Amino acid sequence: MRRVSDSWYFRDFSAHNYYLSNYSTTELDPFRKVPFQGNESLPSLESSARVYKGWNNFSLMARVSFTDDFSAVNNERTLQQYPEIVLTGIKQRFFSTPLYYEFAGNYDYFYRGEGQKGHYVDIAPTISLPFNISRYAKITPQITVREVYWNRDDAQANSDDKSGNRNVYNAGLSLSSRISRVFAVKIQNWDKIKHEIKPEIFYSYIPSVNQDNLPDYIPWVNSFMANSLSSNIGYSSVLKEQNAVAWALTNTVTARTQDKSGSRSYIELLRLKLFQVYDINEAKKDMAGSTAERRPVSDLGIEFDLKPHPYVSFAARNKYSPYVGWKEMNYDLGLNDWRGDNLTVGYRYTLDSLEEINMALKLNLTRGFSGNLILRRDQFNDRTVENTVGLAYWAQCWGVGVDYTKTYDDERIMLKFSLAGLGRF
């Protein structure tokens, strides 16, 4: 459950709050499970509860959720989901044939005080046929047939758009290969390093779907292309026409470690992935009478992860447009040590809207005492977003701290008290 007292909470406590203290992008610390940064830029906050039942090849999940929209005066027009029921069948062989099938089906009731609301049902079985065409290549054709039903129960619904359905298919093809080589080394406790190159090609086709009278609460469901790339580059809903081909190239370097007892483990030292989409429909679009140019080539997606040591990590998530240049650049550097000291430095850039540099430092000074420093600089608007310096003392079941924060329009001193089991205030 994630709730705050009011829509100004993350503006008043943009430097320090529970969500920032428990923010983590990894699963290394099981007690830090907040996957977003709870500061003044957070547009909304979702609370949810769910129950789950799993079997060997199928699972059933029921979920309710409530969203606080901080950009609105109230939540009357905010779309809520209660309940959401999802039945999932994992990919499995179809009897004794070479075919594989998987299944996804869900029922949702979307509610809001003002605007369209109602029932939604989505049923989508998938059939695929993976096979090898040589020692080094694998090809997988697949097709998903999707049936969508809806029934509105808001006061604005009339006989023409109160209920309806759509059926559509998404045909896809993937071609992939893996090439690798293992090197014997003697570096630290590494005894072998494996370099693997994985080239991939994807094709996705969705026919034109009638968009008339669709309710505005129909959720966005990823196409085969979006699922294959795991990125919003080439993003398209299964109810939107698509005829596109994509390529991806992934390089990984993995080290095998061996301790004195002979126990082995594996560490991914480096991962570099490049990917891009070519929109065939856009390339063939009739431009007669239009001053715009065709842009069939998507942004080039770049994902880079480097972890040469357990205490050092670096990540980059960039997008380069062949038409306008760099559109997004995101860099994160993390340094920590065995005492729990850590330093994080981040850079954020979005073309014509954002350029920000962030730094956070935490030092364990002596037993029980720690200090922190936070610097956030808005380069796009040429101003300091936040400078914070703080000192804290932690005992076994309680803690106390003080922070001084200066922003571009405010200065404040915050006293913090924490009791184990009761939280921080």
Coordinates of C-alpha atoms in Angstrom, one line a residue, residues 16-417:
H16 CA 13.8 13.0 2.4
N17 CA 10.8 10.7 2.8
Y18 CA 10.1 7.0 3.1
Y19 CA 10.0 6.3 -0.6
L20 CA 13.4 7.9 -1.3
S21 CA 14.9 6.1 1.7
N22 CA 13.8 2.7 0.3
Y23 CA 14.3 3.4 -3.4
S24 CA 16.3 0.7 -5.2
T25 CA 16.7 -0.3 -8.9
T26 CA 17.9 -3.8 -8.0
E27 CA 16.9 -6.7 -5.8
L28 CA 20.1 -6.8 -3.8
D29 CA 18.5 -5.5 -0.7
P30 CA 15.1 -7.2 0.0
F31 CA 14.1 -4.5 2.4
R32 CA 14.4 -1.7 -0.3
K33 CA 11.5 -2.4 -2.7
V34 CA 10.5 1.1 -3.9
P35 CA 11.2 1.0 -7.7
F36 CA 10.6 4.8 -8.3
Q37 CA 12.1 8.0 -6.9
G38 CA 9.6 9.7 -4.6
N39 CA 10.4 13.4 -5.2
E40 CA 8.5 16.4 -6.6
S41 CA 8.6 15.1 -10.2
L42 CA 6.4 12.0 -9.3
P43 CA 3.1 12.5 -11.2
S44 CA 1.1 9.8 -9.4
L45 CA 1.2 7.1 -6.7
E46 CA -0.5 3.7 -7.0
S47 CA -1.6 1.5 -4.1
S48 CA -2.5 -2.1 -4.8
A49 CA -3.3 -5.4 -3.2
R50 CA -3.4 -8.8 -4.9
V51 CA -3.9 -12.5 -4.3
Y52 CA -2.1 -15.2 -6.4
K53 CA -2.5 -18.9 -7.1
G54 CA 0.0 -20.8 -9.2
W55 CA 0.0 -24.2 -10.8
N56 CA 2.6 -26.0 -12.9
N57 CA 1.8 -24.3 -16.2
F58 CA -0.9 -21.7 -15.3
S59 CA -1.4 -18.9 -12.7
L60 CA -4.3 -16.8 -11.6
M61 CA -4.0 -13.4 -10.1
A62 CA -6.6 -11.0 -8.7
R63 CA -5.7 -7.4 -8.0
V64 CA -7.2 -4.1 -6.9
S65 CA -5.5 -0.7 -7.3
F66 CA -6.0 2.9 -6.5
T67 CA -4.1 5.8 -8.1
D68 CA -3.5 9.3 -6.6
D69 CA -3.0 11.8 -9.4
F70 CA -0.9 14.7 -8.1
S71 CA -1.4 16.8 -11.2
A72 CA -5.2 16.9 -10.7
V73 CA -7.3 18.7 -8.2
N74 CA -8.9 15.4 -7.2
N75 CA -9.2 11.8 -8.4
E76 CA -12.7 12.0 -9.9
R77 CA -11.3 11.7 -13.4
T78 CA -8.5 9.3 -12.5
L79 CA -9.0 5.8 -13.9
Q80 CA -9.0 3.1 -11.2
Q81 CA -8.8 -0.7 -11.6
Y82 CA -10.9 -2.8 -9.2
P83 CA -10.8 -5.6 -9.8
E84 CA -8.2 -6.9 -12.3
I85 CA -8.3 -10.7 -12.8
V86 CA -5.5 -12.3 -14.9
L87 CA -5.2 -15.9 -16.1
T88 CA -1.8 -16.7 -17.6
G89 CA -0.5 -19.9 -19.2
I90 CA 3.3 -20.1 -19.7
K91 CA 4.8 -21.2 -23.0
Q92 CA 4.5 -25.0 -23.3
R93 CA 4.5 -27.8 -25.9
F94 CA 1.1 -28.5 -27.6
F95 CA 0.7 -32.2 -26.9
S96 CA 3.4 -34.2 -28.9
T97 CA 3.5 -31.7 -31.8
P98 CA 6.4 -29.3 -32.5
L99 CA 4.0 -26.4 -31.7
Y100 CA 4.1 -24.4 -28.5
Y101 CA 1.2 -22.4 -27.0
E102 CA 0.8 -19.8 -24.3
F103 CA -2.3 -18.0 -23.1
A104 CA -3.1 -14.6 -21.5
G105 CA -6.6 -13.6 -20.5
N106 CA -7.8 -10.8 -18.2
Y107 CA -11.0 -9.1 -16.9
D108 CA -10.9 -5.5 -15.6
Y109 CA -13.4 -3.1 -14.2
F110 CA -12.3 0.4 -14.8
Y111 CA -13.9 3.1 -12.5
R112 CA -13.8 6.8 -12.1
G113 CA -16.3 9.4 -10.8
E114 CA -16.3 11.4 -14.1
G115 CA -15.8 10.1 -17.6
Q116 CA -16.0 6.7 -19.3
K117 CA -15.9 3.6 -17.1
G118 CA -17.0 -0.1 -17.4
H119 CA -16.0 -3.7 -18.0
Y120 CA -13.2 -5.0 -20.2
V121 CA -12.2 -8.5 -21.2
D122 CA -9.1 -9.5 -23.2
I123 CA -8.4 -13.1 -24.4
A124 CA -5.2 -13.8 -26.3
P125 CA -3.8 -17.3 -27.1
T126 CA -0.5 -17.6 -28.9
I127 CA 0.9 -20.4 -31.1
S128 CA 4.6 -20.6 -32.0
L129 CA 6.9 -23.0 -33.9
P130 CA 10.5 -22.6 -32.9
F131 CA 13.1 -24.6 -34.9
N132 CA 16.8 -24.5 -35.7
I133 CA 17.9 -23.8 -39.3
S134 CA 21.5 -24.5 -38.6
R135 CA 23.9 -25.0 -35.6
Y136 CA 24.0 -21.2 -35.1
A137 CA 20.5 -19.9 -35.9
K138 CA 17.0 -20.3 -34.6
I139 CA 13.8 -19.1 -36.2
T140 CA 10.4 -18.7 -34.4
P141 CA 7.2 -17.8 -36.3
Q142 CA 4.3 -17.1 -34.0
I143 CA 0.7 -15.7 -34.1
T144 CA -1.4 -14.2 -31.4
V145 CA -5.2 -14.0 -31.9
R146 CA -6.8 -11.5 -29.6
E147 CA -10.4 -10.9 -28.8
V148 CA -11.4 -7.8 -26.9
Y149 CA -14.8 -7.1 -25.3
W150 CA -16.1 -4.0 -23.4
N151 CA -19.3 -2.8 -21.8
R152 CA -19.6 0.8 -20.6
D153 CA -21.8 1.7 -17.7
D154 CA -21.2 5.4 -17.4
A155 CA -24.1 7.9 -18.0
Q156 CA -22.6 9.2 -21.2
A157 CA -22.7 5.8 -23.0
N158 CA -25.4 5.4 -25.7
S159 CA -26.6 2.5 -27.7
D160 CA -23.9 2.9 -30.4
D161 CA -20.9 2.9 -28.1
K162 CA -22.1 1.2 -24.9
S163 CA -20.6 -2.2 -25.8
G164 CA -18.6 -3.8 -28.5
N165 CA -15.7 -6.0 -29.4
R166 CA -12.7 -6.2 -31.6
N167 CA -10.7 -9.3 -32.9
V168 CA -7.3 -8.9 -34.3
Y169 CA -4.2 -11.0 -34.9
N170 CA -0.5 -10.2 -34.4
A171 CA 1.8 -12.3 -36.6
G172 CA 5.5 -12.2 -35.7
L173 CA 8.8 -13.8 -36.7
S174 CA 12.1 -13.8 -34.8
L175 CA 15.5 -14.9 -36.1
S176 CA 18.3 -15.2 -33.6
S177 CA 21.8 -16.6 -33.2
R178 CA 24.4 -17.0 -30.4
I179 CA 28.2 -16.9 -30.9
S180 CA 30.4 -17.2 -27.9
R181 CA 34.0 -17.9 -26.9
V182 CA 35.4 -18.8 -23.5
F183 CA 38.8 -17.5 -22.3
A184 CA 40.9 -18.9 -19.5
V185 CA 42.1 -16.1 -17.2
K186 CA 43.6 -15.5 -13.8
I187 CA 42.2 -12.2 -12.7
Q188 CA 41.1 -11.7 -9.1
N189 CA 39.1 -14.9 -8.4
W190 CA 38.0 -15.3 -12.0
D191 CA 39.1 -18.4 -13.8
K192 CA 37.2 -18.0 -17.0
I193 CA 35.5 -15.2 -19.0
K194 CA 32.9 -15.8 -21.6
H195 CA 32.1 -13.3 -24.5
E196 CA 28.8 -13.9 -26.2
I197 CA 27.3 -12.1 -29.2
K198 CA 23.6 -12.4 -29.9
P199 CA 22.2 -10.9 -33.1
E200 CA 18.4 -10.8 -33.6
I201 CA 15.9 -9.8 -36.2
F202 CA 12.1 -9.4 -35.6
Y203 CA 9.1 -8.8 -37.8
S204 CA 5.7 -7.9 -36.6
Y205 CA 2.4 -7.4 -38.5
I206 CA -0.9 -6.2 -37.2
P207 CA -3.7 -5.5 -39.7
S208 CA -5.7 -2.3 -39.6
V209 CA -8.3 -2.2 -36.8
N210 CA -11.4 -0.1 -36.7
Q211 CA -10.9 2.5 -34.0
D212 CA -14.4 3.9 -34.0
N213 CA -16.3 3.9 -30.6
L214 CA -13.5 2.4 -28.6
P215 CA -13.7 3.4 -25.0
D216 CA -10.9 5.6 -23.7
Y217 CA -10.2 3.2 -20.8
I218 CA -9.0 0.3 -23.0
P219 CA -5.5 -0.5 -21.7
W220 CA -2.3 -0.4 -23.7
V221 CA -1.2 -4.0 -24.6
N222 CA 2.2 -4.5 -26.1
S223 CA 2.6 -5.9 -29.5
F224 CA 5.1 -8.8 -30.4
M225 CA 7.6 -6.2 -31.4
A226 CA 7.5 -4.2 -28.1
N227 CA 7.7 -7.4 -26.1
S228 CA 10.7 -8.6 -28.1
L229 CA 12.7 -5.4 -27.7
S230 CA 11.5 -4.7 -24.1
S231 CA 11.6 -1.0 -24.9
N232 CA 9.2 1.8 -25.9
I233 CA 11.1 2.1 -29.2
G234 CA 8.8 0.7 -31.8
Y235 CA 6.0 0.8 -29.2
S236 CA 2.6 -0.1 -30.6
S237 CA -0.6 -1.4 -29.1
V238 CA -2.1 -4.6 -30.5
L239 CA -5.1 -2.6 -31.6
K240 CA -2.9 -0.3 -33.7
E241 CA -1.8 -1.2 -37.3
Q242 CA 1.8 -2.3 -37.5
N243 CA 4.1 -3.5 -40.3
A244 CA 7.7 -3.3 -39.0
V245 CA 11.0 -5.0 -38.9
A246 CA 13.6 -4.6 -36.1
W247 CA 17.2 -5.6 -35.4
A248 CA 19.0 -6.0 -32.1
L249 CA 22.6 -6.9 -31.2
T250 CA 23.6 -7.8 -27.7
N251 CA 27.1 -8.3 -26.4
T252 CA 27.7 -9.8 -22.9
V253 CA 30.8 -10.6 -21.0
T254 CA 30.4 -13.0 -18.1
A255 CA 33.1 -14.1 -15.5
R256 CA 33.1 -17.4 -13.7
T257 CA 34.4 -17.2 -10.1
Q258 CA 35.7 -20.0 -8.0
D259 CA 36.3 -19.8 -4.2
K260 CA 38.7 -21.8 -2.1
S261 CA 36.1 -24.5 -1.5
G262 CA 35.6 -25.0 -5.3
S263 CA 32.1 -23.4 -5.3
R264 CA 31.5 -21.6 -8.6
S265 CA 29.3 -18.6 -9.4
Y266 CA 28.8 -16.3 -12.4
I267 CA 29.0 -12.5 -12.7
E268 CA 27.8 -10.5 -15.7
L269 CA 30.6 -7.9 -16.1
L270 CA 29.4 -6.1 -19.2
R271 CA 26.2 -6.0 -21.3
L272 CA 25.8 -3.8 -24.4
K273 CA 22.6 -3.9 -26.4
L274 CA 21.8 -1.9 -29.6
F275 CA 18.4 -2.1 -31.3
Q276 CA 16.3 -0.2 -33.9
V277 CA 13.0 -0.5 -35.7
Y278 CA 12.1 0.2 -39.4
D279 CA 8.4 1.0 -40.0
I280 CA 7.4 -0.3 -43.4
N281 CA 4.1 1.4 -43.4
E282 CA 5.7 4.8 -42.7
A283 CA 8.2 4.2 -45.6
K284 CA 5.3 3.5 -48.0
K285 CA 3.1 6.3 -46.8
D286 CA 1.7 8.7 -49.4
M287 CA 3.2 12.1 -48.8
A288 CA 1.3 13.9 -51.6
G289 CA 0.4 17.4 -50.4
S290 CA 2.4 17.1 -47.2
T291 CA 5.4 19.2 -46.2
A292 CA 6.6 16.6 -43.7
E293 CA 9.1 14.0 -44.5
R294 CA 8.9 10.2 -44.0
R295 CA 10.7 9.0 -40.9
P296 CA 10.6 5.2 -41.1
V297 CA 13.7 4.6 -39.0
S298 CA 13.2 4.7 -35.3
D299 CA 15.6 5.9 -32.6
L300 CA 18.6 3.8 -32.0
G301 CA 18.3 2.3 -28.5
I302 CA 21.5 1.9 -26.5
E303 CA 21.6 -0.1 -23.2
F304 CA 25.0 -0.4 -21.5
D305 CA 25.7 -2.0 -18.1
L306 CA 29.2 -2.4 -16.5
K307 CA 29.9 -4.1 -13.2
P308 CA 33.7 -4.9 -13.0
H309 CA 33.6 -5.1 -9.2
P310 CA 30.9 -5.8 -6.6
Y311 CA 31.4 -2.2 -5.3
V312 CA 31.3 -0.5 -8.8
S313 CA 28.5 -0.2 -11.3
F314 CA 27.7 1.9 -14.3
A315 CA 24.6 2.0 -16.5
A316 CA 23.6 4.0 -19.6
R317 CA 20.2 4.1 -21.3
N318 CA 20.3 6.3 -24.4
K319 CA 18.3 7.0 -27.6
Y320 CA 19.8 8.4 -30.8
S321 CA 17.6 9.7 -33.6
P322 CA 19.0 9.5 -37.1
Y323 CA 17.0 12.7 -37.9
V324 CA 17.7 15.0 -34.9
G325 CA 20.6 13.5 -33.0
W326 CA 20.6 12.5 -29.3
K327 CA 17.1 12.5 -27.9
E328 CA 17.8 10.9 -24.5
M329 CA 20.9 10.2 -22.4
N330 CA 20.7 8.7 -18.9
Y331 CA 23.9 7.7 -17.0
D332 CA 24.2 6.3 -13.5
L333 CA 27.4 5.6 -11.6
G334 CA 27.4 3.8 -8.3
L335 CA 30.3 3.3 -5.8
N336 CA 30.1 1.6 -2.4
D337 CA 32.2 -0.3 0.1
W338 CA 32.1 -2.9 2.7
R339 CA 31.2 -0.4 5.4
G340 CA 28.0 0.7 3.7
D341 CA 29.3 4.0 2.4
N342 CA 27.9 4.8 -1.1
L343 CA 28.1 7.4 -3.8
T344 CA 25.7 7.7 -6.7
V345 CA 26.1 10.1 -9.6
G346 CA 23.4 10.5 -12.3
Y347 CA 22.9 12.5 -15.5
R348 CA 19.6 12.9 -17.2
Y349 CA 19.0 14.5 -20.6
T350 CA 15.9 14.7 -22.8
L351 CA 16.0 16.8 -26.0
D352 CA 14.5 20.3 -25.5
S353 CA 13.0 19.5 -22.0
L354 CA 15.5 18.2 -19.5
E355 CA 19.2 18.2 -18.5
E356 CA 19.9 17.4 -14.8
I357 CA 22.9 16.3 -12.8
N358 CA 22.3 14.5 -9.5
M359 CA 24.7 13.3 -6.8
A360 CA 24.1 11.6 -3.5
L361 CA 26.8 10.6 -0.9
K362 CA 26.3 8.7 2.3
L363 CA 29.2 8.1 4.8
N364 CA 29.2 6.0 7.9
L365 CA 31.4 8.3 10.0
T366 CA 31.7 6.4 13.3
R367 CA 29.7 3.8 15.0
G368 CA 26.0 4.9 14.8
F369 CA 26.7 8.2 13.1
S370 CA 26.3 8.8 9.4
G371 CA 26.4 11.9 7.1
N372 CA 24.7 12.5 3.8
L373 CA 25.1 15.0 1.0
I374 CA 22.7 15.5 -1.9
L375 CA 23.3 17.8 -4.9
R376 CA 20.8 18.2 -7.8
R377 CA 21.5 20.7 -10.6
D378 CA 19.0 21.7 -13.3
Q379 CA 21.2 22.5 -16.3
F380 CA 18.3 23.1 -18.7
N381 CA 16.9 26.0 -16.5
D382 CA 20.3 26.9 -15.1
R383 CA 19.3 26.6 -11.4
T384 CA 20.0 24.5 -8.3
V385 CA 17.2 22.1 -7.6
E386 CA 18.5 21.0 -4.3
N387 CA 21.5 21.1 -2.0
T388 CA 21.2 19.0 1.2
V389 CA 23.6 18.2 4.0
G390 CA 22.6 16.0 6.9
L391 CA 23.8 14.1 10.0
A392 CA 22.1 11.2 11.7
Y393 CA 22.5 8.9 14.6
W394 CA 21.1 5.3 14.7
A395 CA 20.8 3.1 17.7
Q396 CA 19.3 -0.4 17.7
C397 CA 15.7 0.6 17.8
W398 CA 15.6 4.4 17.3
G399 CA 17.3 7.1 15.3
V400 CA 17.5 10.9 15.1
G401 CA 18.8 13.2 12.4
V402 CA 18.9 16.7 11.1
D403 CA 19.1 18.0 7.5
Y404 CA 19.6 21.4 6.0
T405 CA 18.2 21.8 2.5
K406 CA 18.4 24.7 0.1
T407 CA 16.4 24.8 -3.1
Y408 CA 16.0 27.5 -5.8
D409 CA 13.1 29.0 -3.9
D410 CA 13.3 27.7 -0.3
E411 CA 15.5 26.9 2.6
R412 CA 14.6 24.6 5.5
I413 CA 15.9 22.6 8.4
M414 CA 14.4 19.2 9.0
L415 CA 14.5 17.2 12.3
K416 CA 14.0 13.5 11.8
F417 CA 13.0 10.9 14.4

